[in-house]
Structure formats: structure tokens, C-alpha cells
Tab-separated table of N, CA, C and O in Angstrom:
chain	number	residue	atom	x	y	z
A	1	MET	N	108.481	9.244	-28.991
A	1	MET	CA	107.977	8.231	-27.611
A	1	MET	C	109.173	6.854	-27.627
A	1	MET	O	109.626	6.922	-28.837
A	2	GLU	N	109.175	6.981	-26.426
A	2	GLU	CA	110.390	5.396	-26.662
A	2	GLU	C	109.841	4.583	-26.826
A	2	GLU	O	108.429	3.674	-26.416
A	3	GLU	N	110.781	3.839	-27.472
A	3	GLU	CA	110.338	1.985	-27.442
A	3	GLU	C	110.387	1.449	-26.540
A	3	GLU	O	110.736	1.457	-25.875
A	4	GLY	N	109.244	0.503	-26.527
A	4	GLY	CA	108.790	-0.220	-25.470
A	4	GLY	C	108.333	0.937	-24.038
A	4	GLY	O	108.912	0.255	-23.216
A	5	ARG	N	108.858	1.848	-24.455
A	5	ARG	CA	107.975	2.649	-22.893
A	5	ARG	C	107.268	2.279	-22.444
A	5	ARG	O	106.227	2.154	-21.166
A	6	GLY	N	105.615	1.949	-22.418
A	6	GLY	CA	104.184	1.564	-22.320
A	6	GLY	C	103.309	1.032	-23.351
A	6	GLY	O	103.144	0.249	-24.186
A	7	LEU	N	102.368	0.975	-22.820
A	7	LEU	CA	100.798	0.589	-23.284
A	7	LEU	C	99.783	2.185	-23.614
A	7	LEU	O	100.253	2.783	-23.159
A	8	GLY	N	99.044	1.052	-24.023
A	8	GLY	CA	97.917	2.469	-24.968
A	8	GLY	C	98.876	3.567	-25.758
A	8	GLY	O	99.543	3.396	-26.683
A	9	GLY	N	98.950	4.707	-25.178
A	9	GLY	CA	99.649	6.117	-26.039
A	9	GLY	C	101.171	5.413	-26.410
A	9	GLY	O	101.548	6.108	-27.374
A	10	ALA	N	101.386	5.248	-25.358
A	10	ALA	CA	102.933	4.682	-26.027
A	10	ALA	C	103.448	3.738	-26.391
A	10	ALA	O	102.371	2.270	-26.438
A	11	SER	N	104.592	2.942	-27.300
A	11	SER	CA	104.394	2.049	-27.808
A	11	SER	C	105.354	0.776	-26.881
A	11	SER	O	106.459	0.978	-26.654
A	12	THR	N	104.777	-0.131	-27.277
A	12	THR	CA	105.756	-1.556	-26.841
A	12	THR	C	106.464	-2.210	-27.767
A	12	THR	O	106.621	-3.373	-27.594
A	13	TRP	N	106.632	-1.665	-29.461
A	13	TRP	CA	106.795	-2.604	-30.429
A	13	TRP	C	108.277	-2.863	-29.972
A	13	TRP	O	109.016	-2.599	-29.700
A	14	GLY	N	108.427	-4.454	-30.831
A	14	GLY	CA	109.371	-5.044	-31.139
A	14	GLY	C	109.861	-5.482	-29.258
A	14	GLY	O	111.338	-6.435	-29.230
A	15	LYS	N	109.058	-5.169	-28.209
A	15	LYS	CA	110.016	-5.688	-26.959
A	15	LYS	C	108.734	-6.330	-26.156
A	15	LYS	O	109.809	-7.512	-25.548
A	16	GLY	N	107.962	-6.877	-26.715
A	16	GLY	CA	106.958	-7.390	-26.210
A	16	GLY	C	106.549	-7.301	-24.930
A	16	GLY	O	106.972	-6.325	-24.339
A	17	TRP	N	105.350	-8.141	-24.196
A	17	TRP	CA	104.850	-7.841	-23.011
A	17	TRP	C	106.343	-7.982	-21.534
A	17	TRP	O	106.474	-7.036	-21.043
A	18	GLY	N	107.025	-8.761	-22.336
A	18	GLY	CA	107.933	-8.827	-21.208
A	18	GLY	C	108.902	-7.541	-20.721
A	18	GLY	O	109.571	-7.603	-19.772
A	19	ALA	N	108.415	-6.538	-21.391
A	19	ALA	CA	109.733	-5.703	-21.550
A	19	ALA	C	108.960	-4.573	-20.940
A	19	ALA	O	109.924	-3.658	-20.252
A	20	ILE	N	108.130	-4.951	-20.679
A	20	ILE	CA	107.763	-3.563	-19.346
A	20	ILE	C	106.703	-4.760	-18.129
A	20	ILE	O	106.654	-3.869	-16.977
A	21	SER	N	107.019	-6.380	-18.260
A	21	SER	CA	106.083	-6.652	-16.635
A	21	SER	C	106.919	-7.240	-15.959
A	21	SER	O	106.570	-7.094	-14.804
A	22	GLY	N	108.568	-7.223	-15.825
A	22	GLY	CA	109.817	-7.511	-15.324
A	22	GLY	C	108.611	-8.290	-14.195
A	22	GLY	O	108.401	-9.543	-14.784
A	23	ASN	N	108.779	-8.217	-12.945
A	23	ASN	CA	108.233	-9.715	-12.054
A	23	ASN	C	107.161	-9.161	-11.518
A	23	ASN	O	106.846	-9.719	-10.356
A	24	MET	N	106.426	-8.358	-12.199
A	24	MET	CA	105.213	-8.007	-11.581
A	24	MET	C	104.370	-9.243	-11.417
A	24	MET	O	104.051	-9.748	-12.571
A	25	LYS	N	103.837	-8.989	-10.854
A	25	LYS	CA	102.614	-10.225	-10.366
A	25	LYS	C	101.432	-10.179	-11.011
A	25	LYS	O	100.701	-8.856	-11.309
A	26	ARG	N	101.110	-10.818	-12.068
A	26	ARG	CA	99.833	-11.082	-13.346
A	26	ARG	C	98.716	-11.185	-12.299
A	26	ARG	O	98.794	-12.518	-11.564
A	27	ILE	N	97.311	-10.361	-12.275
A	27	ILE	CA	96.427	-10.252	-11.273
A	27	ILE	C	95.378	-10.005	-12.875
A	27	ILE	O	95.318	-9.482	-13.937
A	28	HIS	N	94.103	-11.008	-12.363
A	28	HIS	CA	93.250	-10.507	-13.088
A	28	HIS	C	92.305	-8.983	-13.167
A	28	HIS	O	92.492	-8.752	-12.190
A	29	GLY	N	91.972	-8.192	-14.036
A	29	GLY	CA	91.828	-6.928	-14.744
A	29	GLY	C	93.279	-6.057	-14.695
A	29	GLY	O	93.053	-4.966	-14.281
A	30	GLY	N	94.454	-6.618	-14.571
A	30	GLY	CA	95.388	-5.667	-14.135
A	30	GLY	C	95.909	-4.825	-13.340
A	30	GLY	O	94.739	-5.096	-12.108
A	31	ASN	N	96.803	-3.926	-13.532
A	31	ASN	CA	97.092	-2.839	-12.329
A	31	ASN	C	97.421	-2.054	-13.371
A	31	ASN	O	98.769	-1.796	-13.195
A	32	VAL	N	96.660	-0.911	-13.607
A	32	VAL	CA	97.206	-0.002	-14.529
A	32	VAL	C	98.091	1.478	-13.297
A	32	VAL	O	98.591	1.662	-13.688
A	33	TYR	N	98.105	1.079	-11.989
A	33	TYR	CA	98.896	1.958	-11.236
A	33	TYR	C	99.929	1.105	-10.920
A	33	TYR	O	101.051	2.502	-10.915
A	34	GLU	N	100.004	0.460	-11.048
A	34	GLU	CA	101.559	-0.262	-10.727
A	34	GLU	C	102.247	-0.070	-11.900
A	34	GLU	O	103.318	0.178	-12.233
A	35	VAL	N	101.298	-0.605	-13.153
A	35	VAL	CA	102.464	-0.946	-15.000
A	35	VAL	C	102.481	1.280	-14.768
A	35	VAL	O	103.992	1.404	-15.262
A	36	ALA	N	101.723	1.965	-14.481
A	36	ALA	CA	102.305	3.590	-14.947
A	36	ALA	C	103.058	3.600	-13.788
A	36	ALA	O	104.157	4.754	-13.903
A	37	ARG	N	103.334	3.101	-12.683
A	37	ARG	CA	104.495	3.542	-11.756
A	37	ARG	C	105.924	3.194	-12.420
A	37	ARG	O	106.617	3.755	-12.501
A	38	ARG	N	105.785	1.861	-13.219
A	38	ARG	CA	107.035	1.376	-13.208
A	38	ARG	C	106.849	2.109	-14.446
A	38	ARG	O	108.494	1.912	-15.051
A	39	LEU	N	106.383	2.014	-15.136
A	39	LEU	CA	106.714	3.587	-16.857
A	39	LEU	C	106.694	4.570	-16.595
A	39	LEU	O	107.397	5.212	-17.536
A	40	GLY	N	106.668	5.011	-15.533
A	40	GLY	CA	106.698	6.986	-15.428
A	40	GLY	C	105.345	7.630	-15.955
A	40	GLY	O	105.878	7.997	-16.926
A	41	CYS	N	104.290	7.066	-16.122
A	41	CYS	CA	102.895	7.761	-16.951
A	41	CYS	C	102.316	7.683	-16.272
A	41	CYS	O	102.103	6.830	-15.061
A	42	ALA	N	101.177	8.381	-16.521
A	42	ALA	CA	99.680	7.999	-16.062
A	42	ALA	C	98.666	7.382	-16.227
A	42	ALA	O	98.664	7.003	-17.075
A	43	PRO	N	98.290	6.618	-15.339
A	43	PRO	CA	96.909	5.488	-15.533
A	43	PRO	C	96.358	5.874	-16.836
A	43	PRO	O	95.722	5.062	-17.272
A	44	GLU	N	95.889	7.396	-16.204
A	44	GLU	CA	95.184	7.234	-17.444
A	44	GLU	C	95.713	7.189	-19.076
A	44	GLU	O	94.848	7.176	-20.112
A	45	ASP	N	97.131	7.114	-18.703
A	45	ASP	CA	97.539	6.822	-20.547
A	45	ASP	C	97.817	5.199	-21.471
A	45	ASP	O	98.538	5.170	-21.930
A	46	ILE	N	96.885	4.222	-20.100
A	46	ILE	CA	97.631	3.168	-19.717
A	46	ILE	C	95.814	2.695	-20.915
A	46	ILE	O	94.743	2.604	-20.231
A	47	LEU	N	95.898	1.806	-22.079
A	47	LEU	CA	94.520	1.078	-21.968
A	47	LEU	C	94.861	-0.146	-21.856
A	47	LEU	O	95.464	-1.158	-22.306
A	48	ASP	N	93.663	-0.517	-20.793
A	48	ASP	CA	93.618	-2.203	-19.801
A	48	ASP	C	92.716	-2.950	-20.655
A	48	ASP	O	91.621	-2.573	-20.297
A	49	PHE	N	93.340	-3.414	-21.172
A	49	PHE	CA	92.121	-5.077	-22.530
A	49	PHE	C	92.289	-5.921	-21.375
A	49	PHE	O	91.789	-7.140	-21.739
A	50	SER	N	92.821	-6.341	-20.470
A	50	SER	CA	92.568	-7.125	-19.119
A	50	SER	C	91.998	-7.445	-18.536
A	50	SER	O	91.215	-8.191	-18.099
A	51	ALA	N	90.824	-6.248	-18.544
A	51	ALA	CA	89.400	-6.403	-17.747
A	51	ALA	C	87.885	-5.797	-18.219
A	51	ALA	O	88.603	-5.202	-19.586
A	52	SER	N	87.075	-6.059	-17.988
A	52	SER	CA	85.908	-5.935	-18.529
A	52	SER	C	85.250	-4.035	-18.365
A	52	SER	O	84.429	-4.288	-18.137
A	53	ILE	N	86.875	-3.643	-18.795
A	53	ILE	CA	86.297	-2.149	-18.674
A	53	ILE	C	86.174	-1.548	-19.863
A	53	ILE	O	87.219	-1.607	-20.589
A	54	ASN	N	84.805	-0.642	-20.302
A	54	ASN	CA	85.551	-0.354	-21.789
A	54	ASN	C	86.933	1.377	-21.495
A	54	ASN	O	86.513	1.920	-20.876
A	55	PRO	N	87.953	0.677	-21.987
A	55	PRO	CA	88.536	1.769	-22.013
A	55	PRO	C	89.083	2.648	-22.694
A	55	PRO	O	89.438	3.889	-22.668
A	56	LEU	N	87.659	3.153	-23.262
A	56	LEU	CA	87.365	4.637	-23.687
A	56	LEU	C	86.673	5.446	-22.806
A	56	LEU	O	86.386	6.902	-23.320
A	57	GLY	N	86.171	4.758	-21.973
A	57	GLY	CA	85.617	5.934	-20.808
A	57	GLY	C	84.276	5.194	-21.028
A	57	GLY	O	83.847	5.107	-21.671
A	58	PRO	N	82.835	6.066	-20.416
A	58	PRO	CA	81.394	5.780	-20.187
A	58	PRO	C	81.031	6.569	-21.546
A	58	PRO	O	81.909	7.506	-21.970
A	59	PRO	N	80.111	6.121	-22.181
A	59	PRO	CA	79.355	6.581	-23.095
A	59	PRO	C	78.665	7.875	-23.141
A	59	PRO	O	78.645	8.195	-21.690
A	60	PRO	N	78.834	9.128	-24.463
A	60	PRO	CA	78.336	9.948	-23.668
A	60	PRO	C	76.559	9.444	-23.442
A	60	PRO	O	76.083	8.712	-23.990
A	61	GLY	N	76.224	10.838	-22.766
A	61	GLY	CA	74.828	10.237	-21.793
A	61	GLY	C	74.579	9.559	-20.824
A	61	GLY	O	73.277	9.271	-20.264
A	62	LEU	N	75.846	8.185	-20.613
A	62	LEU	CA	74.967	7.307	-19.408
A	62	LEU	C	75.707	8.087	-17.693
A	62	LEU	O	74.893	8.052	-17.142
A	63	LEU	N	75.818	9.970	-17.790
A	63	LEU	CA	75.940	10.489	-16.599
A	63	LEU	C	74.338	10.881	-16.630
A	63	LEU	O	73.363	10.804	-15.507
A	64	ASN	N	73.587	11.462	-17.482
A	64	ASN	CA	72.238	12.111	-17.416
A	64	ASN	C	71.256	10.083	-17.334
A	64	ASN	O	70.804	10.274	-16.252
A	65	ALA	N	71.597	9.113	-17.507
A	65	ALA	CA	70.870	8.077	-17.840
A	65	ALA	C	71.103	7.703	-15.884
A	65	ALA	O	70.221	7.335	-15.326
A	66	LEU	N	71.848	7.542	-15.988
A	66	LEU	CA	72.494	7.381	-14.102
A	66	LEU	C	71.482	7.967	-12.986
A	66	LEU	O	71.009	7.861	-12.361
A	67	VAL	N	71.950	9.647	-13.237
A	67	VAL	CA	71.106	10.171	-12.357
A	67	VAL	C	69.330	9.970	-12.662
A	67	VAL	O	68.379	10.464	-11.851
A	68	ALA	N	68.834	9.967	-13.766
A	68	ALA	CA	67.397	9.864	-13.906
A	68	ALA	C	67.169	8.315	-13.397
A	68	ALA	O	66.027	8.135	-12.787
A	69	ALA	N	68.429	7.475	-13.299
A	69	ALA	CA	67.876	6.037	-12.369
A	69	ALA	C	68.019	6.390	-10.879
A	69	ALA	O	67.992	4.845	-10.421
A	70	TYR	N	68.448	7.394	-10.469
A	70	TYR	CA	69.149	7.031	-9.224
A	70	TYR	C	67.995	6.721	-8.185
A	70	TYR	O	68.411	5.603	-7.172
A	71	GLY	N	67.318	7.231	-8.160
A	71	GLY	CA	65.924	6.852	-7.176
A	71	GLY	C	65.777	5.586	-7.603
A	71	GLY	O	65.442	5.081	-6.559
A	72	ARG	N	66.205	4.542	-7.691
A	72	ARG	CA	65.869	3.027	-8.357
A	72	ARG	C	66.749	2.403	-7.206
A	72	ARG	O	67.329	0.908	-7.357
A	73	LEU	N	68.324	3.395	-7.482
A	73	LEU	CA	69.089	2.894	-6.711
A	73	LEU	C	69.128	1.488	-5.184
A	73	LEU	O	70.103	1.167	-4.655
A	74	GLN	N	67.787	1.983	-4.340
A	74	GLN	CA	67.634	1.757	-3.358
A	74	GLN	C	66.811	0.141	-3.586
A	74	GLN	O	66.608	-0.703	-2.324
A	75	HIS	N	66.590	-0.828	-4.656
A	75	HIS	CA	66.074	-1.596	-4.730
A	75	HIS	C	66.934	-2.815	-5.658
A	75	HIS	O	68.185	-1.936	-6.451
A	76	TYR	N	67.451	-3.933	-5.842
A	76	TYR	CA	67.863	-5.230	-6.297
A	76	TYR	C	67.696	-4.566	-7.590
A	76	TYR	O	65.867	-4.932	-7.990
A	77	PRO	N	68.425	-5.404	-8.912
A	77	PRO	CA	67.703	-5.151	-9.988
A	77	PRO	C	67.009	-6.724	-10.590
A	77	PRO	O	66.758	-7.517	-9.414
A	78	ASP	N	65.948	-6.269	-10.960
A	78	ASP	CA	64.953	-7.805	-11.300
A	78	ASP	C	65.900	-8.724	-11.994
A	78	ASP	O	66.626	-8.843	-12.553
A	79	ILE	N	65.664	-10.082	-10.901
A	79	ILE	CA	67.147	-10.896	-11.253
A	79	ILE	C	66.733	-11.561	-12.215
A	79	ILE	O	67.090	-12.585	-12.815
A	80	HIS	N	64.983	-11.228	-12.655
A	80	HIS	CA	64.924	-12.206	-14.347
A	80	HIS	C	65.058	-11.505	-15.156
A	80	HIS	O	65.190	-11.852	-16.446
A	81	ASN	N	65.556	-9.757	-15.036
A	81	ASN	CA	65.723	-9.482	-16.264
A	81	ASN	C	64.789	-9.195	-17.396
A	81	ASN	O	65.110	-8.937	-18.447
A	82	ARG	N	63.969	-8.951	-17.134
A	82	ARG	CA	62.436	-8.938	-17.665
A	82	ARG	C	62.201	-7.859	-18.870
A	82	ARG	O	61.647	-8.096	-19.641
A	83	THR	N	62.704	-6.226	-18.669
A	83	THR	CA	62.576	-5.542	-18.885
A	83	THR	C	63.193	-5.320	-19.822
A	83	THR	O	62.801	-5.095	-20.747
A	84	LEU	N	64.748	-5.922	-19.419
A	84	LEU	CA	65.824	-6.064	-20.865
A	84	LEU	C	65.454	-7.244	-21.384
A	84	LEU	O	65.628	-7.424	-22.861
A	85	VAL	N	65.072	-8.047	-20.959
A	85	VAL	CA	64.292	-9.212	-22.203
A	85	VAL	C	63.717	-9.484	-22.785
A	85	VAL	O	63.828	-9.017	-24.372
A	86	ASP	N	62.213	-8.458	-22.641
A	86	ASP	CA	61.379	-8.568	-23.493
A	86	ASP	C	61.983	-6.958	-24.461
A	86	ASP	O	62.029	-6.629	-25.661
A	87	ALA	N	62.985	-6.248	-24.366
A	87	ALA	CA	63.205	-5.095	-24.700
A	87	ALA	C	63.923	-5.814	-26.203
A	87	ALA	O	63.670	-5.219	-27.401
A	88	LEU	N	65.313	-6.784	-25.839
A	88	LEU	CA	65.952	-7.113	-26.568
A	88	LEU	C	65.040	-8.164	-27.603
A	88	LEU	O	65.156	-8.045	-29.211
A	89	ALA	N	64.191	-8.687	-26.737
A	89	ALA	CA	63.425	-9.659	-28.077
A	89	ALA	C	62.795	-8.926	-29.163
A	89	ALA	O	62.966	-9.164	-30.403
A	90	ARG	N	61.953	-7.980	-28.792
A	90	ARG	CA	61.341	-6.951	-29.329
A	90	ARG	C	62.351	-6.271	-30.943
A	90	ARG	O	62.097	-6.185	-31.799
A	91	ARG	N	63.265	-5.960	-29.999
A	91	ARG	CA	64.657	-5.626	-31.006
A	91	ARG	C	64.691	-6.343	-31.808
A	91	ARG	O	65.004	-5.991	-33.104
A	92	HIS	N	65.188	-7.777	-31.805
A	92	HIS	CA	65.630	-8.610	-32.750
A	92	HIS	C	64.231	-9.549	-32.791
A	92	HIS	O	64.254	-10.321	-34.410
A	93	HIS	N	63.295	-9.307	-32.630
A	93	HIS	CA	62.073	-9.897	-33.785
A	93	HIS	C	62.190	-11.125	-32.979
A	93	HIS	O	62.179	-11.744	-33.865
A	94	VAL	N	62.713	-11.491	-32.047
A	94	VAL	CA	62.251	-13.209	-31.539
A	94	VAL	C	61.378	-13.241	-29.988
A	94	VAL	O	61.179	-11.916	-29.947
A	95	ARG	N	61.195	-14.080	-30.086
A	95	ARG	CA	60.686	-13.856	-28.606
A	95	ARG	C	60.802	-14.235	-27.242
A	95	ARG	O	62.283	-14.390	-27.711
A	96	PRO	N	60.816	-13.751	-26.427
A	96	PRO	CA	61.761	-13.775	-24.916
A	96	PRO	C	62.283	-14.868	-24.763
A	96	PRO	O	63.669	-14.904	-23.718
A	97	GLU	N	61.530	-15.833	-25.082
A	97	GLU	CA	62.398	-17.388	-24.517
A	97	GLU	C	63.837	-17.926	-25.837
A	97	GLU	O	64.226	-18.727	-24.812
A	98	GLN	N	63.895	-16.570	-26.366
A	98	GLN	CA	64.933	-17.308	-27.198
A	98	GLN	C	65.900	-15.903	-26.454
A	98	GLN	O	67.305	-15.683	-27.194
A	99	VAL	N	66.295	-15.182	-25.799
A	99	VAL	CA	66.775	-14.359	-25.378
A	99	VAL	C	67.636	-14.622	-24.076
A	99	VAL	O	66.680	-15.000	-23.012
A	100	VAL	N	68.914	-14.898	-23.567
A	100	VAL	CA	69.950	-15.293	-22.858
A	100	VAL	C	69.947	-14.071	-22.324
A	100	VAL	O	71.170	-13.600	-22.945
A	101	VAL	N	69.985	-13.290	-20.897
A	101	VAL	CA	71.028	-12.325	-20.588
A	101	VAL	C	71.830	-13.099	-19.049
A	101	VAL	O	70.876	-13.770	-18.608
A	102	GLY	N	73.106	-12.137	-18.815
A	102	GLY	CA	73.866	-12.477	-17.848
A	102	GLY	C	74.279	-11.491	-17.636
A	102	GLY	O	74.345	-10.454	-17.725
A	103	ASN	N	75.112	-12.592	-16.083
A	103	ASN	CA	75.529	-11.095	-15.458
A	103	ASN	C	76.915	-10.677	-15.018
A	103	ASN	O	77.597	-10.358	-14.502
A	104	GLY	N	76.952	-10.088	-16.438
A	104	GLY	CA	79.109	-10.198	-16.547
A	104	GLY	C	79.044	-11.450	-17.251
A	104	GLY	O	78.406	-12.761	-17.534
A	105	SER	N	81.249	-11.456	-17.520
A	105	SER	CA	81.546	-12.417	-18.442
A	105	SER	C	81.908	-14.062	-17.166
A	105	SER	O	81.728	-15.251	-17.658
A	106	THR	N	81.610	-13.788	-16.058
A	106	THR	CA	81.440	-15.009	-15.381
A	106	THR	C	80.322	-16.132	-15.149
A	106	THR	O	80.220	-16.865	-14.560
A	107	GLU	N	79.771	-15.501	-15.379
A	107	GLU	CA	77.835	-16.084	-15.328
A	107	GLU	C	77.692	-16.980	-16.415
A	107	GLU	O	78.115	-16.904	-17.740
């Protein structure tokens, strides 16, 4: 592997972010396609930790869970998250009033 070649599977040791950022516009969530183009690698070779996305991909069993829940996609989820709150309260042996859930990192 070449020194400073990229992110993820390729090393940037000793080069720092400046070695690969150049004049790239910095935006939230990264731009793996632009970084990959500049580094000459595939986007899949880059682990992007700048976004709230699992860099390892979806967990096993997720596709089955999505298929099982497909029929419920016609409705918005419960805005109070009652099922989730109740399940978390039971799991952690607390009252539902002690559980707070949100819709992502900005809420």
C-alpha cells in the first residue's frame, strides 16, 4: 500500500488529512465518491466516519426484518415511539417515563 493513499483500507499515516483533502469542499457526511475519485480507489474502499452511517454495512438479518415490516411502510411511525420506549424500559428495568428516544443525532 502506498503511504498517504487514502482512507479505510489504505494508509494515510504521516500525511494527515491535508494529504488527501487538497481543495476539497468539506461538507457534513463526507463525499466518498469525490475522495475515491481523487485517490483512484472505489468508494467501498473508504470507511467514512463523518456521517451517521455504519461503515461496516447493514447487520445480518436486517433484510429479513425490512421485508417483514414492508406492509407497514404506508404509515408514518408512531411519533411517540411507544413500542420502542416500552421495550427499552422492560429491557433495562426502568419505567417508560425514564426513557427518551429521538430521531437522530440532530434531535
